[in-house]
CSV table of C-alpha atoms in Angstrom, one decimal:
chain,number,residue,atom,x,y,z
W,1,UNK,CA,-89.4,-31.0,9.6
W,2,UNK,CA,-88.2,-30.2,5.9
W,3,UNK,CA,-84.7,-28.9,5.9
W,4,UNK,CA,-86.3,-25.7,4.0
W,5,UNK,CA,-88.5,-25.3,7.1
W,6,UNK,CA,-88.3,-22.4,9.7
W,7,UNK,CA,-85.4,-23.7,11.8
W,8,UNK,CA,-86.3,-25.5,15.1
W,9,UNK,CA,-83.7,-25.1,17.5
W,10,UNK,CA,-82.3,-21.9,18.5
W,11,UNK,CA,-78.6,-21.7,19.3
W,12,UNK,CA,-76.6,-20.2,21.7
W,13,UNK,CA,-72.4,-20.5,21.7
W,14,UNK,CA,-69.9,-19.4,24.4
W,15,UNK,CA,-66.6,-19.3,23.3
W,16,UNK,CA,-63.6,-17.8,24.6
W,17,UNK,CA,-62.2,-17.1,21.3
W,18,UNK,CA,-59.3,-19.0,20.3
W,19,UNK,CA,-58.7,-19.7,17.0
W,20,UNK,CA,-60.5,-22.7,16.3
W,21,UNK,CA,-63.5,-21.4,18.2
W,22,UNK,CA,-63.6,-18.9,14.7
W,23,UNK,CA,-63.7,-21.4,13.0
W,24,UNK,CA,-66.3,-23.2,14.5
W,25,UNK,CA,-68.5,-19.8,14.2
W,26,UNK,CA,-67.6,-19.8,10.8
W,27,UNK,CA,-69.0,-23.1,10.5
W,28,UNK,CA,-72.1,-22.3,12.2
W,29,UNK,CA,-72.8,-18.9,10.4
W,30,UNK,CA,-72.5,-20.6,7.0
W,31,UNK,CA,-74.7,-23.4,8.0
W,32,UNK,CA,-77.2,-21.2,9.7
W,33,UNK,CA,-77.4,-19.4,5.5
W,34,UNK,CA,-77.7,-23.1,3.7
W,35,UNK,CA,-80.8,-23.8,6.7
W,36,UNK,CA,-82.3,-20.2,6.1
W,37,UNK,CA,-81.5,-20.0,2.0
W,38,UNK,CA,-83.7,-22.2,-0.9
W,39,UNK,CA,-80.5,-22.1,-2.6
W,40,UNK,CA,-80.0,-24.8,-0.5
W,41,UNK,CA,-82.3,-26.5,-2.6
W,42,UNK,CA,-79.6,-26.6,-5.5
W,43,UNK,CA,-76.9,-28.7,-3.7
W,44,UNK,CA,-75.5,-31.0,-6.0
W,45,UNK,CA,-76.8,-34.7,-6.6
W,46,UNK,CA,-73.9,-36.0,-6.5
W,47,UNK,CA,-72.9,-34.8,-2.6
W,48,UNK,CA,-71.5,-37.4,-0.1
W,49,UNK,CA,-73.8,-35.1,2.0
W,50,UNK,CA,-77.0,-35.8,3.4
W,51,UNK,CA,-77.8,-32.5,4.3
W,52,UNK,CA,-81.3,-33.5,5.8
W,53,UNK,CA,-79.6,-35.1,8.6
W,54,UNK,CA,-78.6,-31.7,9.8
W,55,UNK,CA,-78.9,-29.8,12.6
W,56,UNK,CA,-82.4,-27.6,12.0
W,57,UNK,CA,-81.1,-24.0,14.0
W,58,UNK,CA,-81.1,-20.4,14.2
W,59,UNK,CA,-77.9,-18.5,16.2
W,60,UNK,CA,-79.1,-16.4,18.1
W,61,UNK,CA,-77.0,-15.2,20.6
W,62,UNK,CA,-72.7,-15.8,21.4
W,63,UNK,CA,-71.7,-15.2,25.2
W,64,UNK,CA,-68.0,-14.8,25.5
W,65,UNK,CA,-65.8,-16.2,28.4
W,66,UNK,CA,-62.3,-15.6,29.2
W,67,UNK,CA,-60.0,-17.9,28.4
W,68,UNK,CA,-57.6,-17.2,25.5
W,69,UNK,CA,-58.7,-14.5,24.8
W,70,UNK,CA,-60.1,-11.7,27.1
W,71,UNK,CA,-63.8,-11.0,27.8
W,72,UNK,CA,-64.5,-7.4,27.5
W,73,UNK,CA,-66.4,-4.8,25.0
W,74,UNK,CA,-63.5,-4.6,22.8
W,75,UNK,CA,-63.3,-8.3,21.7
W,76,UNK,CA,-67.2,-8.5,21.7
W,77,UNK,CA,-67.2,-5.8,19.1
W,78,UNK,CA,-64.6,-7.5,16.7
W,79,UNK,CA,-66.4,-11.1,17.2
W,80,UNK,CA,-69.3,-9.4,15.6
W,81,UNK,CA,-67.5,-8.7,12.8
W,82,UNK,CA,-67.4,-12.9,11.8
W,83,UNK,CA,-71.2,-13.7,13.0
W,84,UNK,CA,-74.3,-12.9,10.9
W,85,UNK,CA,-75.2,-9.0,10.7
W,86,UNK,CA,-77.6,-8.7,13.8
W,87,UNK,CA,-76.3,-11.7,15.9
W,88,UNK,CA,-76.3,-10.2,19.8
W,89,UNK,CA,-73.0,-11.2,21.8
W,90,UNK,CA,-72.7,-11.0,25.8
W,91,UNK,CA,-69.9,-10.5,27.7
W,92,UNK,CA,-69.2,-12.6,30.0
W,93,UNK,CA,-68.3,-11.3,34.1
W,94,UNK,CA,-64.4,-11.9,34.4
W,95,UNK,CA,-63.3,-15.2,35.8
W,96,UNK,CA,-61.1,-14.8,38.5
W,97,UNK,CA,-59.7,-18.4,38.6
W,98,UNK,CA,-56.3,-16.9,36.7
W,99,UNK,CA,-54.7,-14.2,37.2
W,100,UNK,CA,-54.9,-13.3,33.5
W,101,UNK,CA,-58.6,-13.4,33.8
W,102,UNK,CA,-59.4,-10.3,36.3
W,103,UNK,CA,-59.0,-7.8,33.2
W,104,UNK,CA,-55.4,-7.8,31.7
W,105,UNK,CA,-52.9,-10.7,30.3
W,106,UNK,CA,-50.3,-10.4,33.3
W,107,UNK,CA,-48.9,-13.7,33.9
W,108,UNK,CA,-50.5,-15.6,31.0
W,109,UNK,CA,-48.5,-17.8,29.0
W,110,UNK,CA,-46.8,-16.1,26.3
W,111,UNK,CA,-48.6,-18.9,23.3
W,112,UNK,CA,-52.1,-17.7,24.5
W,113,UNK,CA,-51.1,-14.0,24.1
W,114,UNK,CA,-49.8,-14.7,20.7
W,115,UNK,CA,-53.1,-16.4,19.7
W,116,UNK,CA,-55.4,-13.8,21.2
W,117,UNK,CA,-53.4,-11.7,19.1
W,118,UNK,CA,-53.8,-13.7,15.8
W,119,UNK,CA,-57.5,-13.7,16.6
W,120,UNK,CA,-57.9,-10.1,16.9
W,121,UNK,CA,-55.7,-9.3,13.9
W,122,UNK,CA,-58.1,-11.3,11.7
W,123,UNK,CA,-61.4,-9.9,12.9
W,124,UNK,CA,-59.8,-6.7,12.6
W,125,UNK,CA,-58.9,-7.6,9.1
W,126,UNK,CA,-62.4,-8.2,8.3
W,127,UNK,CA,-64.8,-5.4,6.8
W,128,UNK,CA,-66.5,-3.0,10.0
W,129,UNK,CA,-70.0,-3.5,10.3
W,130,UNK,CA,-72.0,-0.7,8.1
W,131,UNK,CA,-74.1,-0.2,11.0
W,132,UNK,CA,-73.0,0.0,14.9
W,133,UNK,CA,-74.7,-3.3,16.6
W,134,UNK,CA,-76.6,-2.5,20.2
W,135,UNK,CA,-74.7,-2.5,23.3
W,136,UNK,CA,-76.3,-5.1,25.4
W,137,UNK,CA,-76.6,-4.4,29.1
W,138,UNK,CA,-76.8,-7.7,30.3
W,139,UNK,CA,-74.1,-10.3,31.2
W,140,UNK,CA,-73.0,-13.2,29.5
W,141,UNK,CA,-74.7,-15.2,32.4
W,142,UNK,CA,-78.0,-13.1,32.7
W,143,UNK,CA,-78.5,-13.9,29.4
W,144,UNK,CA,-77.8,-17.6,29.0
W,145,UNK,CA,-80.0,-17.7,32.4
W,146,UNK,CA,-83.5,-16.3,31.0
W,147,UNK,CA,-82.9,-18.7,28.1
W,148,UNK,CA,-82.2,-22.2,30.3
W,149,UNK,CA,-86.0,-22.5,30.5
W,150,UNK,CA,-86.7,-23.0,27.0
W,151,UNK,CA,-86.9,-26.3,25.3
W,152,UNK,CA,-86.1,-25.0,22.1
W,153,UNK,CA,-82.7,-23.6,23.3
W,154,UNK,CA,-79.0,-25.2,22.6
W,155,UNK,CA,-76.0,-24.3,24.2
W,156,UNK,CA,-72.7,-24.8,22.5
W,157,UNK,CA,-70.0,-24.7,25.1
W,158,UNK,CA,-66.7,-24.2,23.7
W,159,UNK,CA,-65.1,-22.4,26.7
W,160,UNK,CA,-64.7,-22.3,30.5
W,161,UNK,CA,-67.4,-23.4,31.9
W,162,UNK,CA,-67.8,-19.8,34.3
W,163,UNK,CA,-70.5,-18.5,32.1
W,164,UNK,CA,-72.6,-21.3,31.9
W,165,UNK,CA,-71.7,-22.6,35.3
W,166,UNK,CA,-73.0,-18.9,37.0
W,167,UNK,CA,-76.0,-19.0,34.1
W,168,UNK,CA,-77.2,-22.1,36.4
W,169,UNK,CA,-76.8,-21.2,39.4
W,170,UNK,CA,-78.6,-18.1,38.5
W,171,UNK,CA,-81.7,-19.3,37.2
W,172,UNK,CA,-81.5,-21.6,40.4
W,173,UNK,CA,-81.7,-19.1,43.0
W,174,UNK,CA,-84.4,-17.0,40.8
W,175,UNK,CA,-86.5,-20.3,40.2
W,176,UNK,CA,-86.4,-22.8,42.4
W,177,UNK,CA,-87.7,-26.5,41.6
W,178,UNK,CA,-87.7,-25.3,38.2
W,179,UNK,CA,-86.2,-28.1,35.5
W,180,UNK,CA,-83.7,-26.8,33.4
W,181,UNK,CA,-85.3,-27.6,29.7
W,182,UNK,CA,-82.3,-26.1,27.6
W,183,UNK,CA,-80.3,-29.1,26.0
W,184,UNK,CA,-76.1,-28.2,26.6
W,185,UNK,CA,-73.3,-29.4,24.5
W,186,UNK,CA,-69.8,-29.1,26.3
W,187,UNK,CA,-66.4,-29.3,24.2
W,188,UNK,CA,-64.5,-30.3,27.3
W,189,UNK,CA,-62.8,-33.4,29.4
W,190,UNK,CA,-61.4,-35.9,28.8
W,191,UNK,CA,-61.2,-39.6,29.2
W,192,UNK,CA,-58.7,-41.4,31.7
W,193,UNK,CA,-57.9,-44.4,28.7
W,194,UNK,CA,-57.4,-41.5,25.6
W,195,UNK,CA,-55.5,-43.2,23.1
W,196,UNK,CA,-56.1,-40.4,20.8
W,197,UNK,CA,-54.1,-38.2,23.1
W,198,UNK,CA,-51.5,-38.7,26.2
W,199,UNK,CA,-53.2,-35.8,28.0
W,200,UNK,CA,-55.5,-38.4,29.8
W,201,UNK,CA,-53.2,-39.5,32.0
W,202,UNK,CA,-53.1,-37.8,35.1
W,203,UNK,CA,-49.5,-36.0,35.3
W,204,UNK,CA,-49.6,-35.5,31.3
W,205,UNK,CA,-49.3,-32.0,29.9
W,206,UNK,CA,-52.1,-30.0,27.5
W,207,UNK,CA,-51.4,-28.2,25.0
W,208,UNK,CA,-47.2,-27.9,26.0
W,209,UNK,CA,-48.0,-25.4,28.2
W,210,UNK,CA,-45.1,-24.5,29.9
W,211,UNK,CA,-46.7,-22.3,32.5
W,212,UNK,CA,-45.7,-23.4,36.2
W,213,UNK,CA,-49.5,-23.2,36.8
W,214,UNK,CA,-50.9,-24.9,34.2
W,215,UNK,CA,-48.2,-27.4,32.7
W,216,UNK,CA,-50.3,-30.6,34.2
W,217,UNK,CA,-53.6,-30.1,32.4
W,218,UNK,CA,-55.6,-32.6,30.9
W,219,UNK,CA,-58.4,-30.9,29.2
W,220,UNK,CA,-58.3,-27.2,28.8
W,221,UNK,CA,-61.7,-25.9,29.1
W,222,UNK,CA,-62.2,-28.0,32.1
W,223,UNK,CA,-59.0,-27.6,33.8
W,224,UNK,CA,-59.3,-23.8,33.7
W,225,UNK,CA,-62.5,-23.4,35.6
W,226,UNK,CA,-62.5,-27.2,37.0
W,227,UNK,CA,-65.1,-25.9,39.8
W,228,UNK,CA,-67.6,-24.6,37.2
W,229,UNK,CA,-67.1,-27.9,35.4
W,230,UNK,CA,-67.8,-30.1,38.6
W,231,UNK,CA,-70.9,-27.7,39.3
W,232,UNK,CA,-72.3,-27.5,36.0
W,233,UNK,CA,-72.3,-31.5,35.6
W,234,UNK,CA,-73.3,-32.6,38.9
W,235,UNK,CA,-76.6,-30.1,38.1
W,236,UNK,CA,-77.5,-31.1,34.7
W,237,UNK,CA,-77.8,-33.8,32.2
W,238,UNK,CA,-75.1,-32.8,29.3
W,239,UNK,CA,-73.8,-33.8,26.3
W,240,UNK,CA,-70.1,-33.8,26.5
W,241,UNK,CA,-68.0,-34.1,23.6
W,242,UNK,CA,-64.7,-35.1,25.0
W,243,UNK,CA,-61.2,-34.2,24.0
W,244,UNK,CA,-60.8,-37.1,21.5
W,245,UNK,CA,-64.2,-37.1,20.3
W,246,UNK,CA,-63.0,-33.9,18.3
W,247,UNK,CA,-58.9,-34.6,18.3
W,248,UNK,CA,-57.9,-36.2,14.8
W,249,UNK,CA,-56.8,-39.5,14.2
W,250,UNK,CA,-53.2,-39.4,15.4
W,251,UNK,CA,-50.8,-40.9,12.7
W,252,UNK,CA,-49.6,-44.0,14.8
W,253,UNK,CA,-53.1,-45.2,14.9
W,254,UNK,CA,-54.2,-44.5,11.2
W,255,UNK,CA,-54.1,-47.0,8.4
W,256,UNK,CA,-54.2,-45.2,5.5
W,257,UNK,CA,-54.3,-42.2,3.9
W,258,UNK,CA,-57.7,-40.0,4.0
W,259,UNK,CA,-59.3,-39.4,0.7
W,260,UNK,CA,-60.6,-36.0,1.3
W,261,UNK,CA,-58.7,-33.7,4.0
W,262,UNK,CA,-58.1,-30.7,4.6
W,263,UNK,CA,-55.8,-30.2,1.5
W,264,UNK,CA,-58.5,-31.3,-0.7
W,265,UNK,CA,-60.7,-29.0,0.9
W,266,UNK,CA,-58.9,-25.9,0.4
W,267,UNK,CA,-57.9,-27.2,-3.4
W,268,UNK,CA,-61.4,-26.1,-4.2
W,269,UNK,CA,-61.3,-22.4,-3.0
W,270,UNK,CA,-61.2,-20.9,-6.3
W,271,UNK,CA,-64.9,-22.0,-7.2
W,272,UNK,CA,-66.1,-20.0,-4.1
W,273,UNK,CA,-63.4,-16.9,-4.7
W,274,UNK,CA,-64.3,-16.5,-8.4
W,275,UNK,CA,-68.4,-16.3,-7.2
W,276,UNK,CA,-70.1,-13.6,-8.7
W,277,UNK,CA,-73.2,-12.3,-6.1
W,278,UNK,CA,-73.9,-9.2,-8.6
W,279,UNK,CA,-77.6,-8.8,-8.6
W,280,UNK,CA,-78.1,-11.9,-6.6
W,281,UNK,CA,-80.8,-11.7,-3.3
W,282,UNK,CA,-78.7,-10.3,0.0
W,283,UNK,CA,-79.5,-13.4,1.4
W,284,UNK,CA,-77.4,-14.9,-1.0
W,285,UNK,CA,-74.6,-12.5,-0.7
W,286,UNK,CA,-74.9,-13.9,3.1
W,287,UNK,CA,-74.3,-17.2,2.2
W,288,UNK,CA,-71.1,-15.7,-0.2
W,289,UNK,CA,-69.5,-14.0,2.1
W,290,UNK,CA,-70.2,-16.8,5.1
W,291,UNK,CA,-67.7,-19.4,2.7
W,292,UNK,CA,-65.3,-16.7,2.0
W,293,UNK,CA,-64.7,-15.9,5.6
W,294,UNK,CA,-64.7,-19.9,6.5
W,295,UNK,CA,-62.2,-20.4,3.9
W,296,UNK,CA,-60.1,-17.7,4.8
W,297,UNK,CA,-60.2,-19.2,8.4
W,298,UNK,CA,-58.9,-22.7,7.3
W,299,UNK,CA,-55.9,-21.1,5.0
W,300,UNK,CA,-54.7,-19.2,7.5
W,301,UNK,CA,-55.5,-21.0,10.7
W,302,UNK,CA,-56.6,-24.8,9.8
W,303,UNK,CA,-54.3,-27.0,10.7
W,304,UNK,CA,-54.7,-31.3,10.7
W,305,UNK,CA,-53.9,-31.0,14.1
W,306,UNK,CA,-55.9,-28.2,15.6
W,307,UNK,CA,-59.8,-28.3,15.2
W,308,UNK,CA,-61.5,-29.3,18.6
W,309,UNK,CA,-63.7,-26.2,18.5
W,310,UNK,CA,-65.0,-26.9,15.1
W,311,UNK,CA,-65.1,-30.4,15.2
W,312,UNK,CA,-67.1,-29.9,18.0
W,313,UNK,CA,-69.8,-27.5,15.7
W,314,UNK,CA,-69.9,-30.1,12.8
W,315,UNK,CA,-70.9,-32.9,15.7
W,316,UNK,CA,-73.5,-29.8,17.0
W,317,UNK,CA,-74.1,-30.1,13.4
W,318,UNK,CA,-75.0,-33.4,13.4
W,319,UNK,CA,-72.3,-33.7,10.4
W,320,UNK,CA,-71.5,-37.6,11.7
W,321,UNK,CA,-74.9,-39.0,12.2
W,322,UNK,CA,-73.5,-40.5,15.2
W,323,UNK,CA,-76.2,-40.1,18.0
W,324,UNK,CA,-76.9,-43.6,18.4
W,325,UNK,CA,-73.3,-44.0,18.9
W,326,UNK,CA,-72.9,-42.0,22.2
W,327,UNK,CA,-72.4,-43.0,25.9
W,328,UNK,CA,-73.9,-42.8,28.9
W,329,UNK,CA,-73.1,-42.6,32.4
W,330,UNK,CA,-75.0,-41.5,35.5
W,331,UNK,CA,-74.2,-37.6,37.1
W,332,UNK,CA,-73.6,-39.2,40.2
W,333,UNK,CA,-70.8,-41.8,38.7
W,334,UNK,CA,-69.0,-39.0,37.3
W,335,UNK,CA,-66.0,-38.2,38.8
W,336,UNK,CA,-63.6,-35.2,37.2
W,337,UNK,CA,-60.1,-34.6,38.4
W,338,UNK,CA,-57.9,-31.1,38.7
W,339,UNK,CA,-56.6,-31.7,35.3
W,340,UNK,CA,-60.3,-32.3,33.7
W,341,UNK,CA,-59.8,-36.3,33.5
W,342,UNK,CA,-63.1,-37.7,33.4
W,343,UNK,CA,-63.5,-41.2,35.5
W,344,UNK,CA,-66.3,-43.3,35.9
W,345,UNK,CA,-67.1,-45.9,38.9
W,346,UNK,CA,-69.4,-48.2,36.7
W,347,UNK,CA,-69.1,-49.1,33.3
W,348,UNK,CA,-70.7,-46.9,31.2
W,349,UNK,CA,-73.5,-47.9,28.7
W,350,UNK,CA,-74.1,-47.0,25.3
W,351,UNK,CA,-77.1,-44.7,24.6
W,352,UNK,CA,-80.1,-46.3,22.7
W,353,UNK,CA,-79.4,-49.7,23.8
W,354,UNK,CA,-80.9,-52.0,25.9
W,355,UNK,CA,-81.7,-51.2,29.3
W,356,UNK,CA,-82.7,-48.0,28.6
W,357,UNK,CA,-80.6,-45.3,30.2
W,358,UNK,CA,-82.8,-42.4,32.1
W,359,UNK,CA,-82.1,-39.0,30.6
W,360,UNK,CA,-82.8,-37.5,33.5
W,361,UNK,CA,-79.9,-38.1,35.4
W,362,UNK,CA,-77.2,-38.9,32.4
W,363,UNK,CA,-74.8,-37.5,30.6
W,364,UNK,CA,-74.2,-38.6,27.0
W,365,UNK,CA,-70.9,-38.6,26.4
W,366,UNK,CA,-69.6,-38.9,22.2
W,367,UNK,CA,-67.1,-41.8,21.4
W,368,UNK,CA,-63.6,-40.9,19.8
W,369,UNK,CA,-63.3,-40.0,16.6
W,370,UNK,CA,-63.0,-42.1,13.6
W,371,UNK,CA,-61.1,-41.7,9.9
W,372,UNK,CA,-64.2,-42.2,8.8
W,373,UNK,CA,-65.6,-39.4,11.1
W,374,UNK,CA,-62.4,-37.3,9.9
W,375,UNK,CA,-63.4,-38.3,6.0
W,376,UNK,CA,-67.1,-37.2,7.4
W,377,UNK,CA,-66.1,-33.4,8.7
W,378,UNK,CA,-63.9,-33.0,5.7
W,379,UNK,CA,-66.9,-33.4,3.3
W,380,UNK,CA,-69.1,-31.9,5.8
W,381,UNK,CA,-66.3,-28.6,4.9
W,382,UNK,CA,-66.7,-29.3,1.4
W,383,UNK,CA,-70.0,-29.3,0.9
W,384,UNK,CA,-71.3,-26.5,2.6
W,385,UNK,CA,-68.3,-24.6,1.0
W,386,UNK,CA,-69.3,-25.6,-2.6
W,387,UNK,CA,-72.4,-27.9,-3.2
C-alpha cells in the first residue's frame, strides 16, 4: 500500500503516563499527520529517511493504566490535551497490586510523584481543547476487549500489563475458543544476559528506586503487575520489545561518537518554531502543531538516557527496519521472574530463518539496540520534525 494510502492498521496505546510515554504519543500523533497529510509528499530528497518503510496507522484510541501516574478522569482529560483533536481515551480500573494504585499516591516513591507531577504540569501547560471531548463510559479493559478480535488492530503497551491483561481475560470468558487476531507490542522485560543495563541480574535495582518494595526490580512495567505479565504471555503470541531493545548504547560499550543525537536534533528547532501555518489547510496546522508539541517534549524532557517509551513507538514505527532481525522463542519456554527477568529453557531462534518458527505459539522478542539503531531514531526525530 502507498504511503499516501488510507492507513491500514489501527492503533491502540496504553500508557501509564510517564514522561517518556509523552513523548512517545508525541511521536505517534506527528506520524499519524505525515501518514494522513500529502504534504508528506514534499519530504526532502535528500532524507536518510525511507519513510515508505513506515508503519501504515491510524490512533485510534489510548487506555490509561496506573503506574506513574494515576488512572482516573482527571489525567484522561489532560492526556487529551497532547493527542489529535477527537482521539478517545479509557480509563483504565485501578490496579490494586500497589498501594499507590487503589486511588491516591500514599506510599509511592517520592521520584514517581515528582514525575506524575512534571507530566501534568506540561499538559496543563498546553492550550484546553476548544471543544469538551465525550466522556466514555466504558473501561480501559472493555474497550481494548471489543477490539482483540480485529486483525487490523495494534496494541502499543507501554504500561502495566493490568489493562491489557484483564482486556484478555475478558474477551475470554465472553468468547470462548475465539483466537485473539489483534497483533500486541509490549515495552517490558528484560533479558537475564543485558549488557546494556545491570538491571538483568536478579538482585539488581530499576530505576534507583529506593522504595523497600520495589528497590529489586528488573523491568518496570513487568515487575509492577508481574501476574498480568505472566498471564498475558502465557495466552498470546507478542512482540516484546525488551528493556535494552529501547535503552541507549551505554558509554562503556560505544566506540565513537554519534553523528546525529539528540543535540543535533534539537539544533534544528528554529525551522519548525519560525513556521508560518497562516492560510495553510487545518490539516496542516495539525501537522504544525504535532512538531511543536514533540519538540517542546524533547527540550524539556529528552534526555540521552531516558527514552524507552519512545524508542519503543519509533520501533512500532518501524523507524529501524529491523523485523527480520527479531527473536523467537516458544510461550511455553518462557519463563519471567518477580523482577521481570525474562529466561528461556532452549535457545532461542531468530525470526525468518530457517526452520521456520510457528507464530502461533511464539513470541518475537527485538534484539538490543544498536549505534546505528540510536543514529536511526535520531533521524527518524529529525525527519518527521523537519523534512
Amino acid at each position: 500500500m502507498s504511503r499516501f494510502a488510507q492507513p491500514n492498521r489501527r492503533l491502540i496505546v496504553d500508557t501509564d503516563l510517564g514522561l517518556d510515554d509523552l513523548v512517545a504519543l508525541a511521536i505517534l500523533r506527528l506520524q499519524q499527520c505525515l501518514i494522513c497529510n500529502h504534504h508528506r509528499i514534499n519530504l526532502q530528497k535528500n532524507s536518510n529517511v525511507n519513510h515508505s518503510m513506515h508503519t501504515n496507522f491510524r490512533l485510534c484510541g489510548v487506555t490509561l493504566t496506573s503506574g506513574i501516574s494515576i488512572a482516573n478522569s482527571k489525567n484522561a482529560a489532560l492526556l487529551q490535551r497532547i493527542l489529535s483533536p477527537g482521539t478517545p481515551v479509557y480509563v483504565g480500573a485501578t490496579c490494586k497490586v500497589l498501594p499507590w494504585n487503589r486511588g491516591n499516591d500514599e506510599g509511592k516513591p517520592i521520584w514517581w510523584t515528582r514525575t506524575a507531577d512534571r507530566v501534568a504540569n506540561f499538559l496543563s501547560s498546553l492550550p484546553a481543547l476548544e471543544t469538551a471531548q465525550q466522556t466514555h463510559s466504558i473501561t480501559a479493559e472493555e474497550y481494548i476487549s471489543q477490539n482483540l478480535n480485529n486483525p487490523e488492530i495494534d496494541i502499543l503497551c507501554m504500561a502495566p500489563l493490568s489493562n491489557v491483561a484483564k482486556a484478555i481475560d475478558l474477551f475470554r470468558k465472553r468468547n470462548p475458543g475465539s483466537p485473539i487476531r489483534a497483533q500486541l507490542y509490549i515495552m517490558g522485560g528484560i533479558l537475564n544476559n543485558s549488557k546494556c543495563t545491570k538491571r538483568g541480574n536478579e538482585g539488581s535495582k530499576c530505576n534507583d528506586c529506593n522504595h523497600t518494595t520495589i528497590d529489586h526490580f528488573g523491568e518496570f512495567n513487568f515487575a509492577l503487575d508481574i501476574h498480568s505479565a505472566r498471564d498475558l504471555l502465557a495466552a498470546v503470541p507478542s512482540n516484546i520489545i525488551t528493556l535494552e531493545a529501547c535503552t541507549l548504547v551505554p558509554l562503556k560499550l560505544r566506540n565513537g561518537k554519534l553523528p546525529t543525537n539528540l543535540s543535533s536534533v534539537l539544533a534544528r528547532s528554529k525551522e519548525v518554531e519560525s513556521s508560518n501555518t497562516a492560510g495553510t489547510l487545518d490539516t496542516y496546522e495539525q501537522l504544525i502543531i504535532s512538531r511543536r508539541i514533540l519538540l517542546m517534549l524533547l527540550k524539556e524532557f529528552g534526555t540521552d538516557e531516558t527514552q524507552w517509551d519512545s524508542i519503543s513507538a519509533a520501533i512500532y514505527c518501524n523507524a529501524f527496519h529491523r523485523d527480520t532481525k527479531q527473536m523467537c522463542v516458544k510461550q511455553s519456554e518462557l519463563i519471567i521472574s518477580d523482577h521481570g527477568v525474562l529466561n528461556f529453557s532452549s535457545r532461542v531462534k531468530v525470526a525468518h530463518s530457517n526452520p521456520p518458527y510457528d507464530a502461533s505459539n511464539s513470541h518475537m522478542l527485538y534484539p538490543a539496540i544498536t549505534m546505528e539503531d540510536e543514529i536511526a531514531f535520531y533521524e527518524f526525530l529529525s525527519s518527521i520534525l523537519f523534512d
